[in-house]
GROMACS .gro file of C-alpha atoms in nm:
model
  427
    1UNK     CA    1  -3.874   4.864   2.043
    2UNK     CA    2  -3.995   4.976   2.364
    3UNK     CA    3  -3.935   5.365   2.272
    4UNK     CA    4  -4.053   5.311   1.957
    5UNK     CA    5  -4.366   5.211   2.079
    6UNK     CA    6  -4.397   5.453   2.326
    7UNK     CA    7  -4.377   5.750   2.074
    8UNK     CA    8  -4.638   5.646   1.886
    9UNK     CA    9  -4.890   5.661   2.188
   10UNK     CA   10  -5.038   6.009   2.364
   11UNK     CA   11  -4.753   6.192   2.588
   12UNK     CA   12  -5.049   6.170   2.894
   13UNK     CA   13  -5.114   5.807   2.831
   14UNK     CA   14  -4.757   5.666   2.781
   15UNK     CA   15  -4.689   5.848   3.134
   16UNK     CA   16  -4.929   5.672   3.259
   17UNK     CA   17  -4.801   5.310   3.134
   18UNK     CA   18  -4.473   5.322   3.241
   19UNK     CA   19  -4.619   5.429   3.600
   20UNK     CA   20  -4.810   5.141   3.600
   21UNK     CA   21  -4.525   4.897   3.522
   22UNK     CA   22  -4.277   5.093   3.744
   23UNK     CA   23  -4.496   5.036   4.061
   24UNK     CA   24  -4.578   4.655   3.948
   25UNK     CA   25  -4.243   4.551   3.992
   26UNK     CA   26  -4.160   4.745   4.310
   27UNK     CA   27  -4.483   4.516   4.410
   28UNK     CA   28  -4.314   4.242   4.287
   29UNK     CA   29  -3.959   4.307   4.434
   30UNK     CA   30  -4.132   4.355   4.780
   31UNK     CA   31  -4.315   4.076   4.765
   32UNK     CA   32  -4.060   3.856   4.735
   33UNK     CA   33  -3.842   4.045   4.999
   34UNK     CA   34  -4.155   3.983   5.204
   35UNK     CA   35  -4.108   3.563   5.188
   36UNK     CA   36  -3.750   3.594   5.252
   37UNK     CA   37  -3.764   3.789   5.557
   38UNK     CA   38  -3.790   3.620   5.916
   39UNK     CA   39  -4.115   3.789   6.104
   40UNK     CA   40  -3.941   4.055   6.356
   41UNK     CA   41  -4.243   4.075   6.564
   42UNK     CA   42  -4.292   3.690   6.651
   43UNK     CA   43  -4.215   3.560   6.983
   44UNK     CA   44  -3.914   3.372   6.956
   45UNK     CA   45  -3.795   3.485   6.556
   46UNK     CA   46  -3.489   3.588   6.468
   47UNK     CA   47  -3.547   4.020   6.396
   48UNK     CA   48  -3.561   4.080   6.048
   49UNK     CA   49  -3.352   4.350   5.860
   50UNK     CA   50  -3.191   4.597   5.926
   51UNK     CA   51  -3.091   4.435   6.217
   52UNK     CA   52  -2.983   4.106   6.100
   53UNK     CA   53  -3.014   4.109   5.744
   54UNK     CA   54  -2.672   3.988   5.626
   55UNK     CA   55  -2.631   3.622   5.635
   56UNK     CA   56  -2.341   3.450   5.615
   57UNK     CA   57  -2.412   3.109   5.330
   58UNK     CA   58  -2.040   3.048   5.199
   59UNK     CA   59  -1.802   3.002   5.516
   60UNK     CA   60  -1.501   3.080   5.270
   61UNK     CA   61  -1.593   3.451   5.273
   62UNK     CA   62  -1.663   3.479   5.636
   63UNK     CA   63  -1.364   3.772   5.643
   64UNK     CA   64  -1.532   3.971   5.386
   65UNK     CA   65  -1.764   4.161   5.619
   66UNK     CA   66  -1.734   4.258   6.020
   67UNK     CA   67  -2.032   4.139   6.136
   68UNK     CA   68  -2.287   3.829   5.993
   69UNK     CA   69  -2.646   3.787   6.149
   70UNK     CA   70  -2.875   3.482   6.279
   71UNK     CA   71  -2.558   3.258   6.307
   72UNK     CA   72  -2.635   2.911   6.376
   73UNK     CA   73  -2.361   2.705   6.651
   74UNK     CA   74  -2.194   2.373   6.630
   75UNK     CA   75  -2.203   2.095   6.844
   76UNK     CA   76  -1.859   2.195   6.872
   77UNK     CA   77  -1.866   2.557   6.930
   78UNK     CA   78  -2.177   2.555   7.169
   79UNK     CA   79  -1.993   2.248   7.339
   80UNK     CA   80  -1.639   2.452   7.367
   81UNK     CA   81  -1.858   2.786   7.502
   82UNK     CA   82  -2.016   2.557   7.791
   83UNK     CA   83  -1.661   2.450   7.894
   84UNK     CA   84  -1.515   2.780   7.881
   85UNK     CA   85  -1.782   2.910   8.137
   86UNK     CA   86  -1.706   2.631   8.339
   87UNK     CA   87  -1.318   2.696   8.315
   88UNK     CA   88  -1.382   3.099   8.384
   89UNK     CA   89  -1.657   3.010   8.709
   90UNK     CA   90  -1.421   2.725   8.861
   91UNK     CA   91  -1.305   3.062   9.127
   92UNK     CA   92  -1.552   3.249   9.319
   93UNK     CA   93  -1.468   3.631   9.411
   94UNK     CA   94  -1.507   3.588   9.770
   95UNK     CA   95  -1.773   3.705   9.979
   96UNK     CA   96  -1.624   4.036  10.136
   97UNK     CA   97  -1.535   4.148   9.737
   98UNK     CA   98  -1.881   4.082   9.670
   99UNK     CA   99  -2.041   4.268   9.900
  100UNK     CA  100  -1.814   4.593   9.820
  101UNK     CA  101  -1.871   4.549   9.450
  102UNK     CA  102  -2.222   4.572   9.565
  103UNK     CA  103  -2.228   4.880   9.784
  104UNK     CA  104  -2.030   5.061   9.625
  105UNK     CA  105  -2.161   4.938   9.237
  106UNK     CA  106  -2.246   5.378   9.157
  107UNK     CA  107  -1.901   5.477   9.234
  108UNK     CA  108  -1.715   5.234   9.008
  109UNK     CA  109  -1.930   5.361   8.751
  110UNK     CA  110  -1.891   5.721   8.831
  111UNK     CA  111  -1.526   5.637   8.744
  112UNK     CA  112  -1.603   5.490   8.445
  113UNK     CA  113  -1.764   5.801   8.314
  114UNK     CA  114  -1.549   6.056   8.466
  115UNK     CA  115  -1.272   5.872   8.260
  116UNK     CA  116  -1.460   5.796   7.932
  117UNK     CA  117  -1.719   6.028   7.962
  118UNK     CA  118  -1.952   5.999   7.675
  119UNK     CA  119  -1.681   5.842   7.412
  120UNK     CA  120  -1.711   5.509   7.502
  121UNK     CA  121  -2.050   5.408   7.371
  122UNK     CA  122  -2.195   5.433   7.052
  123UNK     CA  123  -2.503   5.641   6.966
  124UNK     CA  124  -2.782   5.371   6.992
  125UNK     CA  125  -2.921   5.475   6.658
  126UNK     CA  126  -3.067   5.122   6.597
  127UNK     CA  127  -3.330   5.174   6.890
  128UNK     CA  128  -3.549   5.322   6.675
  129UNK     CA  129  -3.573   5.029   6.430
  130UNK     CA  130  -3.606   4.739   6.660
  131UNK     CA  131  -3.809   4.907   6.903
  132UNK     CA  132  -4.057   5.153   6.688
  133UNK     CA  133  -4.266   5.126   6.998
  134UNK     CA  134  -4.031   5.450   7.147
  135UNK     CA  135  -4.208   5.705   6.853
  136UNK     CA  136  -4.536   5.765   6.962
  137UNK     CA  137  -4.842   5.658   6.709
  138UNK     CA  138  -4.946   5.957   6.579
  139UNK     CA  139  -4.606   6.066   6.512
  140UNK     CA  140  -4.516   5.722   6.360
  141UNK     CA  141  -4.891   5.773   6.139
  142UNK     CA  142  -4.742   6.075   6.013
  143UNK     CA  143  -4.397   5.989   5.868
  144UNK     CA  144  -4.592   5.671   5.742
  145UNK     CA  145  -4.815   5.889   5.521
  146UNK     CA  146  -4.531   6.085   5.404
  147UNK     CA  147  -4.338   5.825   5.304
  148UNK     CA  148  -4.607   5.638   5.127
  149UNK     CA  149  -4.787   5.935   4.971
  150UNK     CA  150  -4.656   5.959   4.632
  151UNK     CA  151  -4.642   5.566   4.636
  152UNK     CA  152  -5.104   5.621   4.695
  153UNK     CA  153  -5.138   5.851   4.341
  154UNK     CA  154  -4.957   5.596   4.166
  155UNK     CA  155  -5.107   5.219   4.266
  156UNK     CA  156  -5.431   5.252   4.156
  157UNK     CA  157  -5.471   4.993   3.940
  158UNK     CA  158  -5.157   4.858   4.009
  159UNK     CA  159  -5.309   4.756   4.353
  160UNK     CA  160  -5.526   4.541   4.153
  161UNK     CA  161  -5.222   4.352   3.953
  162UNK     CA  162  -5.044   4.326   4.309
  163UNK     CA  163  -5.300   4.103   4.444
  164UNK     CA  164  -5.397   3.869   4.193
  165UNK     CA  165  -5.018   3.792   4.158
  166UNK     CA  166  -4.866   3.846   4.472
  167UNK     CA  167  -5.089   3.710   4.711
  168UNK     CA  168  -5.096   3.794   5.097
  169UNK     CA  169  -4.941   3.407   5.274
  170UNK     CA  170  -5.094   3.321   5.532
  171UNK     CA  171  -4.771   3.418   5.798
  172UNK     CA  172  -4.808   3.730   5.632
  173UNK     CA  173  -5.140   3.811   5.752
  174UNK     CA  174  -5.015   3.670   6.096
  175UNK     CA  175  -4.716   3.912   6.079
  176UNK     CA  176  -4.994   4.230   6.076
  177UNK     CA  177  -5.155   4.066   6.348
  178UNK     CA  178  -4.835   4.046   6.582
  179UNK     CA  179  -4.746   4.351   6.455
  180UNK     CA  180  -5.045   4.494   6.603
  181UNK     CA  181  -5.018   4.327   6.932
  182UNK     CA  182  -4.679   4.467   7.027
  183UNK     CA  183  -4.704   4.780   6.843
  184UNK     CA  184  -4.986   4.945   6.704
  185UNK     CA  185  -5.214   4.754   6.960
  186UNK     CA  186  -5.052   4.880   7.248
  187UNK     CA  187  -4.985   5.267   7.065
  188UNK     CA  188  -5.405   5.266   7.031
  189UNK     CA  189  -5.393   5.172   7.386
  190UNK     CA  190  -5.193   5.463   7.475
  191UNK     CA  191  -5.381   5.694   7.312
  192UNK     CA  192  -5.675   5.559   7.502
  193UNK     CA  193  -5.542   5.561   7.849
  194UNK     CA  194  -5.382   5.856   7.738
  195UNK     CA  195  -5.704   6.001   7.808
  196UNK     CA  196  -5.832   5.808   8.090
  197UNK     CA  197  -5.477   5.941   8.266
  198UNK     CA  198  -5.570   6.312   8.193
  199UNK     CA  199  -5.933   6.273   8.337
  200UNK     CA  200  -5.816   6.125   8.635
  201UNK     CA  201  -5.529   6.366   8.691
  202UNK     CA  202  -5.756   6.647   8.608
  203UNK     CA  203  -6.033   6.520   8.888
  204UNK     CA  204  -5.754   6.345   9.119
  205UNK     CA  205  -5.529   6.462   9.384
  206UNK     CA  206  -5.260   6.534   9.097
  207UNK     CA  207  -5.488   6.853   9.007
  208UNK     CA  208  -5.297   7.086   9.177
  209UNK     CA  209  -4.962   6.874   9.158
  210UNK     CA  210  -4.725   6.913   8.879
  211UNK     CA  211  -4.454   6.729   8.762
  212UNK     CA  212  -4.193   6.695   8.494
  213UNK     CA  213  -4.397   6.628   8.195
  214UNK     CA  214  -4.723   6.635   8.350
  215UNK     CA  215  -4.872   6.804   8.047
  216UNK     CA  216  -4.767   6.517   7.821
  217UNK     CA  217  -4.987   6.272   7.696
  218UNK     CA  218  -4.698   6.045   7.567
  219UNK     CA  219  -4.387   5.955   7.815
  220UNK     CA  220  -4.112   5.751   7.783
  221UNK     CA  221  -3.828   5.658   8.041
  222UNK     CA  222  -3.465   5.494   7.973
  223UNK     CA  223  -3.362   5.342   8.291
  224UNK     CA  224  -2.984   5.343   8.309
  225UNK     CA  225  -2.898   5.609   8.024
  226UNK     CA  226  -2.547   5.650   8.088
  227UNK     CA  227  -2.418   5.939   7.915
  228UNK     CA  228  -2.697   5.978   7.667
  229UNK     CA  229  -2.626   5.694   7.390
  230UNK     CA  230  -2.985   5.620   7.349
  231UNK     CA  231  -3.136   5.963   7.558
  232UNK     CA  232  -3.016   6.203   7.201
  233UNK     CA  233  -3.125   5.954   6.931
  234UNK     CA  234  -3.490   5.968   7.130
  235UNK     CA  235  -3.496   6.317   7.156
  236UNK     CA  236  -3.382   6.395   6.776
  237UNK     CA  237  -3.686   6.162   6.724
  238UNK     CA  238  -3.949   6.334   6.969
  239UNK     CA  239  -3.889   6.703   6.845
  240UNK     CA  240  -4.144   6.692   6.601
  241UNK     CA  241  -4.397   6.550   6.909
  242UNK     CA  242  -4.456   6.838   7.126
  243UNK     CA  243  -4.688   6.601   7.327
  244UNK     CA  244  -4.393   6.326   7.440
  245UNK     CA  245  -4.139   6.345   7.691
  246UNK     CA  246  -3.826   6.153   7.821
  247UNK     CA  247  -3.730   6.071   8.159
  248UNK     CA  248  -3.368   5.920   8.215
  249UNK     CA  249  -3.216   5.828   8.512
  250UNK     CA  250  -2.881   5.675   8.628
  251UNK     CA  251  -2.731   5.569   8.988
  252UNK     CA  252  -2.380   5.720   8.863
  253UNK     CA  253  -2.423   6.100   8.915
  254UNK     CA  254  -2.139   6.146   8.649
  255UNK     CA  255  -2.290   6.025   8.367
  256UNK     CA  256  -2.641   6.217   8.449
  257UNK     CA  257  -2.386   6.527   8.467
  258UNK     CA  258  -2.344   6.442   8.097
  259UNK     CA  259  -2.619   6.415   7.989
  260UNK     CA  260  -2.749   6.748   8.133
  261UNK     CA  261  -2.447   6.955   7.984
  262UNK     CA  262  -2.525   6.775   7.631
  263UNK     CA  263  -2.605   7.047   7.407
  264UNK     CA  264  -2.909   6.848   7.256
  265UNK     CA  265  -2.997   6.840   7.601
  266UNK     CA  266  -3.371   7.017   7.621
  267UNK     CA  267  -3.570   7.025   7.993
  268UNK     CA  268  -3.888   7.125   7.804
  269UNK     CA  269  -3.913   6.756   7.694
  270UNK     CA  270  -3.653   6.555   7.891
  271UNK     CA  271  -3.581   6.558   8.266
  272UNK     CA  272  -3.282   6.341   8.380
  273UNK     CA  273  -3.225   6.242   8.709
  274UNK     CA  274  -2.990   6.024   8.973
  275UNK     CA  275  -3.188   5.743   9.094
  276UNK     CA  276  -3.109   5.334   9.171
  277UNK     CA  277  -3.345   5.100   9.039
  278UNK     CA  278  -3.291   4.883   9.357
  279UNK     CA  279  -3.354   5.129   9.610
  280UNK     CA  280  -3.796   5.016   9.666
  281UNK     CA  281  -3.814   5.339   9.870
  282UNK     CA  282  -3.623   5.585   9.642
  283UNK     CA  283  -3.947   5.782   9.450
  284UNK     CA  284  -3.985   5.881   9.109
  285UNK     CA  285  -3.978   6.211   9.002
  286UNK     CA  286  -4.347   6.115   8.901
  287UNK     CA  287  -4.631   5.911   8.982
  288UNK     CA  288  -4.703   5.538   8.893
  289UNK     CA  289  -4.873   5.401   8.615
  290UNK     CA  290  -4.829   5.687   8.380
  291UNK     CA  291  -4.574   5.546   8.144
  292UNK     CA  292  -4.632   5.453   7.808
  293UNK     CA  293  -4.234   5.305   7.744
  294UNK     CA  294  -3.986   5.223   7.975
  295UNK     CA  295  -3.630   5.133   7.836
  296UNK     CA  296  -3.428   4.895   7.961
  297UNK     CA  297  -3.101   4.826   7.762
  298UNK     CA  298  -2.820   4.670   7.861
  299UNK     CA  299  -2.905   4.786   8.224
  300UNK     CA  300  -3.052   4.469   8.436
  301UNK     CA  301  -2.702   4.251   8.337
  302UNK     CA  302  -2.519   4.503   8.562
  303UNK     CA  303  -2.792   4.394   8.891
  304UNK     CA  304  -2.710   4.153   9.133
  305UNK     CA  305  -2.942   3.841   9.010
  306UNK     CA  306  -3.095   3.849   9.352
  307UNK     CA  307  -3.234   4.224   9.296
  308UNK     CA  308  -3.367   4.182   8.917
  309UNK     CA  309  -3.718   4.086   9.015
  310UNK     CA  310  -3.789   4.340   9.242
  311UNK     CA  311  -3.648   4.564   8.984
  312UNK     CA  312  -3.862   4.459   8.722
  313UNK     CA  313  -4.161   4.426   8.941
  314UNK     CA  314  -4.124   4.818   9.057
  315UNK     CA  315  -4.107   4.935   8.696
  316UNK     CA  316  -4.386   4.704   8.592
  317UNK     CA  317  -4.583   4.995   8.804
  318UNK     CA  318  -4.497   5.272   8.637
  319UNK     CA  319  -4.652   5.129   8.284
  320UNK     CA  320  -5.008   5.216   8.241
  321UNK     CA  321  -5.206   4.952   8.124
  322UNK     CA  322  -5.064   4.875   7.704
  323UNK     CA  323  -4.785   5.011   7.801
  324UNK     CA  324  -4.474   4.832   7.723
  325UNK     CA  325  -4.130   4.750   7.843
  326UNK     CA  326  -3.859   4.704   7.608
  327UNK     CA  327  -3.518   4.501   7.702
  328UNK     CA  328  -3.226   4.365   7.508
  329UNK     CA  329  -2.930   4.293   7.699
  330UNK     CA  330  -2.626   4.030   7.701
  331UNK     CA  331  -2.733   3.652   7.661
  332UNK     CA  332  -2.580   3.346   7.762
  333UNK     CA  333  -2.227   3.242   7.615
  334UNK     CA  334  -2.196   3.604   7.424
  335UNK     CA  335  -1.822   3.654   7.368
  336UNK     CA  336  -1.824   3.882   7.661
  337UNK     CA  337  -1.881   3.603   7.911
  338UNK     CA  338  -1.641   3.379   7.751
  339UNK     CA  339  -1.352   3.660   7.789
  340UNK     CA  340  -1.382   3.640   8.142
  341UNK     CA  341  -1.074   3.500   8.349
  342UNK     CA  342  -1.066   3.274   8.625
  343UNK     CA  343  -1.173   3.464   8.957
  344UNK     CA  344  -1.389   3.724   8.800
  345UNK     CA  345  -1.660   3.511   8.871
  346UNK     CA  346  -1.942   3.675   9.157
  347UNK     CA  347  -2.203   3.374   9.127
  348UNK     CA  348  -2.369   3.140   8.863
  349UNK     CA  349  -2.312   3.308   8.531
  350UNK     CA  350  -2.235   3.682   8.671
  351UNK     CA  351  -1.916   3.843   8.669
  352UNK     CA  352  -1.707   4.165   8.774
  353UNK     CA  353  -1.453   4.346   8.546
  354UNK     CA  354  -1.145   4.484   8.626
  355UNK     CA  355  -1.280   4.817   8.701
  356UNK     CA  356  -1.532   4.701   8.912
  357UNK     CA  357  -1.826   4.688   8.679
  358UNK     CA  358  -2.019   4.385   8.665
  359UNK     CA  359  -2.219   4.194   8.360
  360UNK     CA  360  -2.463   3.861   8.386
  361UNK     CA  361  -2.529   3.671   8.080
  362UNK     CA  362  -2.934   3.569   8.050
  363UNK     CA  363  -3.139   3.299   7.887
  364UNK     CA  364  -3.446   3.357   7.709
  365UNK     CA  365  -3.606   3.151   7.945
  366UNK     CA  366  -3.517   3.350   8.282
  367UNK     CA  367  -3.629   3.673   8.069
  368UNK     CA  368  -3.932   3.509   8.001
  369UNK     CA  369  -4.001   3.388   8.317
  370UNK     CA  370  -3.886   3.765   8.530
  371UNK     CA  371  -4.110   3.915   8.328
  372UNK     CA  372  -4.401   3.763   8.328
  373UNK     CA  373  -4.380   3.723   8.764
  374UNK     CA  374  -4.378   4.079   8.718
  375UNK     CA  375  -4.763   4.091   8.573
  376UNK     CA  376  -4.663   4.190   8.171
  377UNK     CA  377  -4.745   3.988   7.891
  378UNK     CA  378  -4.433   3.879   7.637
  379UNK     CA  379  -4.508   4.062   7.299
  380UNK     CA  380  -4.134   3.944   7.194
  381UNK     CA  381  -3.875   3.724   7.312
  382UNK     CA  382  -3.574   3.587   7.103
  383UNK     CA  383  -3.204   3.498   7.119
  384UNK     CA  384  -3.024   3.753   6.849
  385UNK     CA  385  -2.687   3.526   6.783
  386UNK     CA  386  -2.409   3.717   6.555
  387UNK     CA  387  -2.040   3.665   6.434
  388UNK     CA  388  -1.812   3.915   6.473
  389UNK     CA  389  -1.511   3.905   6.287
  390UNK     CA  390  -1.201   4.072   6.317
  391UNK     CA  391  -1.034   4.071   5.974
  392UNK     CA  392  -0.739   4.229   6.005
  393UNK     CA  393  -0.639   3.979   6.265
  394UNK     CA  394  -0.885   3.690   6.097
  395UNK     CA  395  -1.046   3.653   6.488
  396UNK     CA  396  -1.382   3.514   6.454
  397UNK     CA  397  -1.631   3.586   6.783
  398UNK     CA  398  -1.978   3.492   6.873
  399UNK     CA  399  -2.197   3.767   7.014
  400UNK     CA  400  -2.533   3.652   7.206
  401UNK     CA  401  -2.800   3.934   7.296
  402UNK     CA  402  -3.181   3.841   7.379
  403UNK     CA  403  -3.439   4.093   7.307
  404UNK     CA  404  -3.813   4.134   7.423
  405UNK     CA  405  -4.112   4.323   7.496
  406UNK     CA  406  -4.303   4.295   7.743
  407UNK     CA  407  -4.683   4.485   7.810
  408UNK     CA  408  -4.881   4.574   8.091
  409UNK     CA  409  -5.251   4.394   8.062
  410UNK     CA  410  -5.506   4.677   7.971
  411UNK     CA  411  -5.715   4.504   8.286
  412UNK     CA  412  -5.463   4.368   8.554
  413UNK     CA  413  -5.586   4.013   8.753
  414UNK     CA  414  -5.309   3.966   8.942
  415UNK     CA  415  -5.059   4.151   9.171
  416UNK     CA  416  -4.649   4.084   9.049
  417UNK     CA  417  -4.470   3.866   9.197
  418UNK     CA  418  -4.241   3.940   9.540
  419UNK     CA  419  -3.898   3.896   9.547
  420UNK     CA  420  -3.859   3.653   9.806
  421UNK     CA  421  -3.501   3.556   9.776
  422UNK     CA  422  -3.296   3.917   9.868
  423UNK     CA  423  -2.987   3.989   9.886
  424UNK     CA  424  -2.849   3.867  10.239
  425UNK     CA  425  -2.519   4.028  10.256
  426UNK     CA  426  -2.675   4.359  10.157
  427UNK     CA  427  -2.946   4.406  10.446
   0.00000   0.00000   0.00000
């Protein structure tokens, strides 16, 4: 009936009809994908798709898939995870151990990389989706408008239909708002100081002194980068942004090595470099408070606990004001800590592997709290819980990560926090 009716109207305005209809129910399909979905920006919410977008809501098909988001403990399970920790800390490694894990923490991981090289990770492709803060904003404008332009000739008056039937809820609104706070507020900020940071280069005593990516008005560094898992995904991302560039550093000369024989590898926009987060008086292959992004992924679990805040406090100077610090790392009672044997254990909820390596397990309430003693405000700060599932042998495992981001005030009224507690045996 449909066709029929069509054919008897003009070719130009039957076009235009099914146009209209096409692009009201994509509205209406994304507005309801809109209530479903759990705000990602929020401070505390669960991240919304793609990174946790497949719930698990019948328990009898919990083998069907490897992996099921924004899982939800037991009384039981949480109360079976608290005693395993227990079990697992009951042994201390003793002191002596300790202190060599500590010393010599760059060479176990220099072996770890001169045996796995760059296999054992992943590419972090996901960066890019939970942390769109890494593409710089007029980069990120760009492949907006391309992406939406074709959508822009068609909504005309579809735009009209979309409102008066798929209203904006109030969350919704709040959701731009957040959005803007920890990532289009702080890109406009960058672009801003952006400015302010060439003027005063330009007048200061950094005239005459170059750097790596002293030209660049957008910079980014990955502390910890291993042997590139998140360094090539960045760069892939930044070589249609002239104006960006990547630092990268590691303490493990090894996996530096790797990265600077990678053949995606490019000095004009990336400059990787040995360097230990923990050493105060080790420099920075460029000055402070220039940084729009610093990365910090699955890098402060392998720190003594005793060193974290100084860590954090030192790279809280490299940000320029808006700029922002983005961490996810292991959290409390992930399936990691629970693997752990008796006499593994270093201290309170920190452990050493067999090859030396070691991994603590965090709480979004010590994240919350090392960060902001460090001067940054929390844009985002939540506990992403998972089940992993091993089908084949029908093993079901809880994995724990937290996530956040954290920004520099764009006017500073306080100094961070000292770390007053250091490391004895390490003095």
């Amino acid at each position: 009936m449909l066709e029929s009716w069509c054919l008897s109207l003009p070719l130009a305005y039957t076009v235009a009809v099914l146009i209209r209809m096409n692009v009201i129910w994509r509205n209406s399909v994304s507005c309801l994908r809109i209530r479903k979905v759990p705000h990602r920006y929020q401070s505390g919410n669960h991240p919304a798709a793609p990174l946790g977008s497949r719930i698990l809501t019948d328990p009898a098909k919990v083998f069907e898939h490897n992996m099921w988001d924004h899982m939800q403990w037991s009384k039981e399970e949480a109360a079976a995870a608290r005693k395993r920790v227990e079990e697992n800390s009951a042994v201390r490694v003793l002191l002596e151990e300790q202190v060599k894990y500590e010393n010599e923490a760059s060479q176990y991981w220099d072996t770890f990389y001169k045996i796995h090289k760059n296999k054992f990770f992943k590419d972090r492709n996901w960066l890019l989706r939970e942390f769109p803060e890494i593409i710089p904003v007029d980069q990120k404008t760009e492949e907006k408008t391309q992406e939406s332009s074709w959508d822009n000739v068609k909504t005309g008056a579809a735009n009209c239909f979309s409102r008066t039937h798929c209203p904006i809820m109030p969350e919704e609104k709040n959701l731009g708002m957040k959005r803007c706070g920890s990532s289009d507020g702080p890109s406009k900020a960058r672009s801003h100081f952006s400015n302010l940071d060439s003027e005063e280069h330009s007048e200061g005593p950094l005239k005459t002194e170059l750097f790596p990516g002293s030209s660049a008005t957008f910079r980014i560094l990955e502390v910890g980068c291993g042997a590139g898992n998140s360094v090539f995904p960045i760069l892939n991302t930044l070589q249609n942004a002239p104006e960006s560039f990547l630092y990268c550093c590691d303490f493990a000369s090894g996996a530096v090595e790797l990265v600077k024989l990678h053949s995606s590898y490019r000095a004009a926009q990336c400059c990787a470099f040995v360097h230990d987060v923990c050493d105060e008086d080790s420099p920075y292959p460029f000055p402070d408070g220039i940084l729009d992004v610093i990365l910090l992924v699955f890098v402060l679990s392998s720190i003594h606990p005793d060193r974290m805040q100084g860590v954090i406090n030192r790279l809280s100077k490299l940000l320029k004001p808006g700029g922002m610090l983005l961490f996810r790392d292991y959290g409390r009672y992930d399936k990691t800590q629970l693997r752990f044997k008796r006499g593994h254990c270093l201290s309170e909820n920190f452990y050493v592997r067999g090859d030396g390596t070691r991994a603590y397990f965090f709480t979004k309430g010590e994240v919350h709290t090392m960060f902001c003693k460090a001067g940054l405000d929390e844009k985002q700060n939540l506990v992403d819980r998972r089940l992993q599932v091993n089908r084949k042998k029908q093993v079901k495992m809880h994995r724990v990560w937290v996530q956040g981001k954290f920004q520099k005030p764009l006017h500073l009224t306080q100094k961070p926090s000292k770390l007053v507690s250091p490391l004895l045996s390490h003095d």
